Tab-separated table of C-alpha atoms in Angstrom:
chain	number	residue	atom	x	y	z
E	1	ASP	CA	1.377	-214.266	79.677
E	2	GLN	CA	0.429	-214.624	75.660
E	3	GLN	CA	-1.190	-217.944	75.358
E	4	VAL	CA	-1.405	-217.599	71.572
E	5	LYS	CA	1.664	-216.235	69.704
E	6	GLN	CA	1.992	-215.418	66.277
E	7	ASN	CA	5.777	-214.876	65.971
E	8	SER	CA	6.187	-213.494	62.380
E	9	PRO	CA	4.908	-209.983	62.359
E	10	SER	CA	4.841	-210.144	58.636
E	11	LEU	CA	5.167	-212.273	55.440
E	12	SER	CA	5.563	-211.218	51.789
E	13	VAL	CA	4.578	-214.133	49.206
E	14	GLN	CA	4.419	-213.980	45.108
E	15	GLU	CA	0.991	-214.219	43.552
E	16	GLY	CA	0.285	-217.882	42.785
E	17	ARG	CA	2.389	-219.425	45.305
E	18	ILE	CA	1.781	-220.928	48.961
E	19	SER	CA	1.257	-218.553	52.059
E	20	ILE	CA	1.727	-220.415	55.262
E	21	LEU	CA	0.943	-218.533	58.260
E	22	ASN	CA	1.923	-220.052	62.003
E	23	CYS	CA	0.430	-219.938	65.534
E	24	ASP	CA	1.753	-221.087	68.577
E	25	TYR	CA	-0.197	-221.842	71.725
E	26	THR	CA	0.730	-223.059	75.386
E	27	ASN	CA	-2.798	-223.807	77.164
E	28	SER	CA	-3.143	-227.499	76.344
E	29	MET	CA	-7.152	-226.998	77.441
E	30	PHE	CA	-7.431	-225.049	74.058
E	31	ASP	CA	-9.851	-227.155	71.693
E	32	TYR	CA	-11.073	-225.104	69.070
E	33	PHE	CA	-9.261	-222.842	67.149
E	34	LEU	CA	-10.270	-220.003	64.577
E	35	TRP	CA	-8.349	-217.807	61.782
E	36	TYR	CA	-9.378	-214.287	60.856
E	37	LYS	CA	-8.551	-212.094	58.298
E	38	LYS	CA	-8.503	-208.324	58.658
E	39	TYR	CA	-8.248	-205.140	56.338
E	40	PRO	CA	-7.466	-201.940	57.245
E	41	ALA	CA	-10.557	-199.852	58.754
E	42	GLU	CA	-12.778	-203.010	59.004
E	43	GLY	CA	-13.707	-205.543	61.364
E	44	PRO	CA	-12.088	-209.213	61.262
E	45	THR	CA	-13.824	-211.661	59.435
E	46	PHE	CA	-14.064	-215.244	59.952
E	47	LEU	CA	-11.917	-217.480	57.676
E	48	ILE	CA	-11.436	-221.112	58.884
E	49	SER	CA	-11.741	-222.822	62.226
E	50	ILE	CA	-10.943	-226.103	63.666
E	51	SER	CA	-11.628	-228.331	66.311
E	52	SER	CA	-9.083	-230.534	68.437
E	53	ILE	CA	-10.604	-233.717	67.283
E	54	LYS	CA	-9.543	-232.792	63.842
E	55	ASP	CA	-5.668	-232.223	62.327
E	56	LYS	CA	-6.829	-230.818	59.256
E	57	ASN	CA	-9.794	-228.509	57.742
E	58	GLU	CA	-10.141	-227.383	54.012
E	59	ASP	CA	-12.215	-224.682	53.051
E	60	GLY	CA	-11.418	-223.761	49.208
E	61	ARG	CA	-7.773	-222.183	49.076
E	62	PHE	CA	-7.721	-222.255	52.891
E	63	THR	CA	-6.410	-225.041	54.931
E	64	VAL	CA	-5.756	-225.187	58.512
E	65	PHE	CA	-3.532	-227.832	60.177
E	66	LEU	CA	-3.697	-228.498	63.966
E	67	ASN	CA	-0.553	-230.096	65.514
E	68	LYS	CA	-1.967	-230.903	68.946
E	69	SER	CA	1.620	-232.358	70.519
E	70	ALA	CA	3.618	-229.057	69.141
E	71	LYS	CA	0.518	-226.972	70.489
E	72	HIS	CA	0.948	-225.503	66.906
E	73	LEU	CA	-1.420	-224.557	63.798
E	74	SER	CA	-1.006	-223.316	60.712
E	75	LEU	CA	-2.820	-221.620	57.985
E	76	HIS	CA	-1.937	-222.609	54.297
E	77	ILE	CA	-3.442	-220.282	51.307
E	78	VAL	CA	-3.240	-221.935	47.902
E	79	PRO	CA	-2.989	-219.991	45.540
E	80	SER	CA	-2.221	-216.821	47.108
E	81	GLN	CA	-3.827	-213.916	45.751
E	82	PRO	CA	-3.500	-210.240	45.836
E	83	GLY	CA	-6.618	-209.807	47.445
E	84	ASP	CA	-5.607	-212.039	50.186
E	85	SER	CA	-3.439	-209.341	51.792
E	86	ALA	CA	-4.277	-208.324	54.810
E	87	VAL	CA	-3.744	-209.067	58.540
E	88	TYR	CA	-4.125	-212.585	59.888
E	89	PHE	CA	-5.252	-213.617	63.559
E	90	CYS	CA	-5.508	-217.122	64.541
E	91	ALA	CA	-7.677	-217.305	68.397
E	92	ALA	CA	-8.288	-220.034	70.491
E	93	SER	CA	-11.239	-221.122	72.703
E	94	ALA	CA	-10.507	-223.600	75.930
E	95	ARG	CA	-12.800	-226.226	77.325
E	96	GLY	CA	-13.757	-226.041	81.032
E	97	SER	CA	-13.247	-222.862	82.748
E	98	GLY	CA	-13.144	-219.803	80.527
E	99	THR	CA	-14.945	-221.774	77.575
E	100	TYR	CA	-16.339	-218.450	76.965
E	101	LYS	CA	-13.499	-216.676	75.848
E	102	TYR	CA	-11.735	-216.262	72.477
E	103	ILE	CA	-7.978	-215.336	72.868
E	104	PHE	CA	-6.232	-214.019	69.680
E	105	GLY	CA	-2.740	-213.940	68.555
E	106	THR	CA	-0.972	-210.607	67.683
E	107	GLY	CA	-1.568	-211.170	63.914
E	108	THR	CA	0.572	-211.840	60.993
E	109	ARG	CA	0.765	-209.158	58.061
E	110	LEU	CA	0.513	-211.000	54.515
E	111	LYS	CA	1.338	-208.990	51.728
E	112	VAL	CA	0.916	-211.036	48.096
E	113	LEU	CA	3.066	-209.342	45.583
E	114	ALA	CA	1.546	-209.407	41.910
S	1	ASN	CA	-29.850	-208.329	58.435
S	2	ALA	CA	-27.471	-205.501	59.781
S	3	GLY	CA	-25.009	-207.977	61.792
S	4	VAL	CA	-23.121	-206.162	64.316
S	5	THR	CA	-23.474	-202.636	64.716
S	6	GLN	CA	-20.960	-200.314	66.515
S	7	THR	CA	-21.377	-196.631	67.289
S	8	PRO	CA	-19.705	-193.672	66.798
S	9	LYS	CA	-16.960	-194.991	64.126
S	10	PHE	CA	-14.858	-192.364	65.442
S	11	GLN	CA	-14.440	-189.947	68.904
S	12	VAL	CA	-11.878	-188.282	70.517
S	13	LEU	CA	-12.331	-187.753	74.144
S	14	LYS	CA	-10.181	-185.455	76.558
S	15	THR	CA	-8.342	-187.077	79.579
S	16	GLY	CA	-11.314	-187.582	82.212
S	17	GLN	CA	-14.565	-187.885	80.042
S	18	SER	CA	-16.720	-190.607	80.427
S	19	MET	CA	-18.354	-192.276	77.219
S	20	THR	CA	-20.328	-195.168	75.944
S	21	LEU	CA	-19.595	-197.205	73.064
S	22	GLN	CA	-22.545	-198.919	71.751
S	23	CYS	CA	-22.594	-202.469	70.070
S	24	ALA	CA	-26.020	-203.933	68.340
S	25	GLN	CA	-26.837	-207.154	67.032
S	26	ASP	CA	-29.628	-208.478	64.931
S	27	MET	CA	-28.799	-212.331	65.034
S	28	ASN	CA	-29.913	-213.235	68.034
S	29	HIS	CA	-26.490	-214.425	69.697
S	30	GLU	CA	-26.461	-215.113	73.275
S	31	TYR	CA	-22.335	-214.386	73.201
S	32	MET	CA	-20.868	-210.883	72.979
S	33	SER	CA	-17.622	-209.449	73.640
S	34	TRP	CA	-15.698	-206.434	73.127
S	35	TYR	CA	-12.156	-206.271	72.149
S	36	ARG	CA	-9.271	-203.207	71.454
S	37	GLN	CA	-6.483	-203.778	68.912
S	38	ASP	CA	-3.282	-201.886	69.533
S	39	PRO	CA	-0.319	-202.081	67.491
S	40	GLY	CA	1.597	-205.252	68.258
S	41	MET	CA	-0.671	-206.488	70.741
S	42	GLY	CA	-3.329	-208.058	68.434
S	43	LEU	CA	-7.179	-208.365	69.656
S	44	ARG	CA	-7.139	-208.064	73.568
S	45	LEU	CA	-10.519	-209.322	75.538
S	46	ILE	CA	-12.150	-206.925	77.727
S	47	HIS	CA	-15.306	-208.047	78.944
S	48	TYR	CA	-17.602	-210.431	77.564
S	49	SER	CA	-21.243	-211.697	78.197
S	50	VAL	CA	-22.998	-214.892	77.921
S	51	GLY	CA	-26.530	-213.652	77.894
S	52	ALA	CA	-28.605	-211.123	79.098
S	53	GLY	CA	-27.978	-210.023	82.714
S	54	ILE	CA	-24.332	-212.267	82.730
S	55	THR	CA	-20.975	-210.444	82.062
S	56	ASP	CA	-17.448	-211.137	83.382
S	57	GLN	CA	-13.875	-209.748	82.835
S	58	GLY	CA	-11.567	-210.589	79.880
S	59	GLU	CA	-7.521	-209.518	79.707
S	60	VAL	CA	-7.894	-205.970	80.272
S	61	PRO	CA	-10.954	-204.920	81.965
S	62	ASN	CA	-9.520	-202.372	84.216
S	63	GLY	CA	-11.403	-198.665	83.312
S	64	TYR	CA	-14.173	-200.338	81.189
S	65	ASN	CA	-17.685	-201.525	82.561
S	66	VAL	CA	-20.314	-203.090	80.994
S	67	SER	CA	-23.777	-204.305	81.214
S	68	ARG	CA	-25.946	-206.670	79.444
S	69	SER	CA	-29.750	-205.607	80.153
S	70	THR	CA	-30.879	-207.183	76.360
S	71	THR	CA	-29.591	-210.081	74.269
S	72	GLU	CA	-29.275	-207.465	71.590
S	73	ASP	CA	-27.104	-204.677	72.968
S	74	PHE	CA	-23.758	-204.634	74.882
S	75	PRO	CA	-22.561	-201.051	75.530
S	76	LEU	CA	-18.985	-200.503	76.692
S	77	ARG	CA	-18.363	-197.501	79.417
S	78	LEU	CA	-15.488	-195.753	79.735
S	79	LEU	CA	-15.444	-194.342	83.394
S	80	SER	CA	-12.429	-192.106	83.279
S	81	ALA	CA	-10.929	-191.847	80.052
S	82	ALA	CA	-6.986	-192.166	79.842
S	83	PRO	CA	-4.918	-191.582	76.988
S	84	SER	CA	-3.715	-195.695	77.479
S	85	GLN	CA	-7.465	-196.058	76.000
S	86	THR	CA	-6.343	-195.027	72.809
S	87	SER	CA	-7.397	-197.606	70.616
S	88	VAL	CA	-9.670	-199.117	67.847
S	89	TYR	CA	-12.411	-201.012	69.841
S	90	PHE	CA	-14.094	-203.977	68.182
S	91	CYS	CA	-17.643	-205.788	69.334
S	92	ALA	CA	-17.953	-209.167	68.337
S	93	SER	CA	-20.824	-211.714	68.949
S	94	ARG	CA	-21.529	-215.307	68.348
S	95	VAL	CA	-24.490	-218.198	68.818
S	96	GLY	CA	-22.573	-220.618	70.884
S	97	ARG	CA	-19.172	-221.451	72.577
S	98	ALA	CA	-17.599	-223.171	69.395
S	99	THR	CA	-18.651	-221.074	66.792
S	100	GLU	CA	-17.518	-218.349	64.427
S	101	ALA	CA	-17.769	-214.509	66.068
S	102	PHE	CA	-18.930	-211.829	63.797
S	103	PHE	CA	-17.402	-208.351	64.384
S	104	GLY	CA	-18.387	-205.012	64.049
S	105	GLN	CA	-16.564	-202.488	62.221
S	106	GLY	CA	-14.948	-200.737	64.913
S	107	THR	CA	-14.803	-197.644	67.056
S	108	ARG	CA	-11.841	-195.554	66.767
S	109	LEU	CA	-11.093	-194.122	69.854
S	110	THR	CA	-8.352	-191.053	70.582
S	111	VAL	CA	-7.897	-189.707	74.120
S	112	VAL	CA	-5.968	-186.549	74.393
């Protein structure tokens, strides 16, 4: 049972345009969400996070939006750069039991075309 | 400040062999986790720990053991390696519940 889903395995975007990566979740107890970027042969690196008390969080070119009623979050990258080409994972953490676990999605491979 | 250090980076095992993947962090983080990454499966949680002496199972714990005798170290033991355990393994640590996790560089394990 996949609690965190990234339904798009891959995405291609032109340099300078907006990249939108999506993530859906099923567990209504999730209250903290993160996005990670992963380059080949490296460990994932943290990008941005959001708590369920907010619906938006920005950090430079990266913005995460959270829609709790739809159980959906998205990562916007504007403008996209070739160095953004990587695999992006969303992750979620639940309050209550299981609060110590971060559950990850299956990832979306972003390719930014120069 | 080294962050999260995993050793070895690469390993080939024969079916039935045992081995320990090492993970050490120098950030005094209480929370540590092990994940495996497989194509199309994302990062799946194997075991995690919320402090020295405390461990618990994640999503895919079968075939793996962990212990946490110190804050710094969180080794992952494969008891009897199977080809299904061929994967890339990542160790992560973080300071608290809703905080960013820092990952090691990974261990690529092949079981033949």
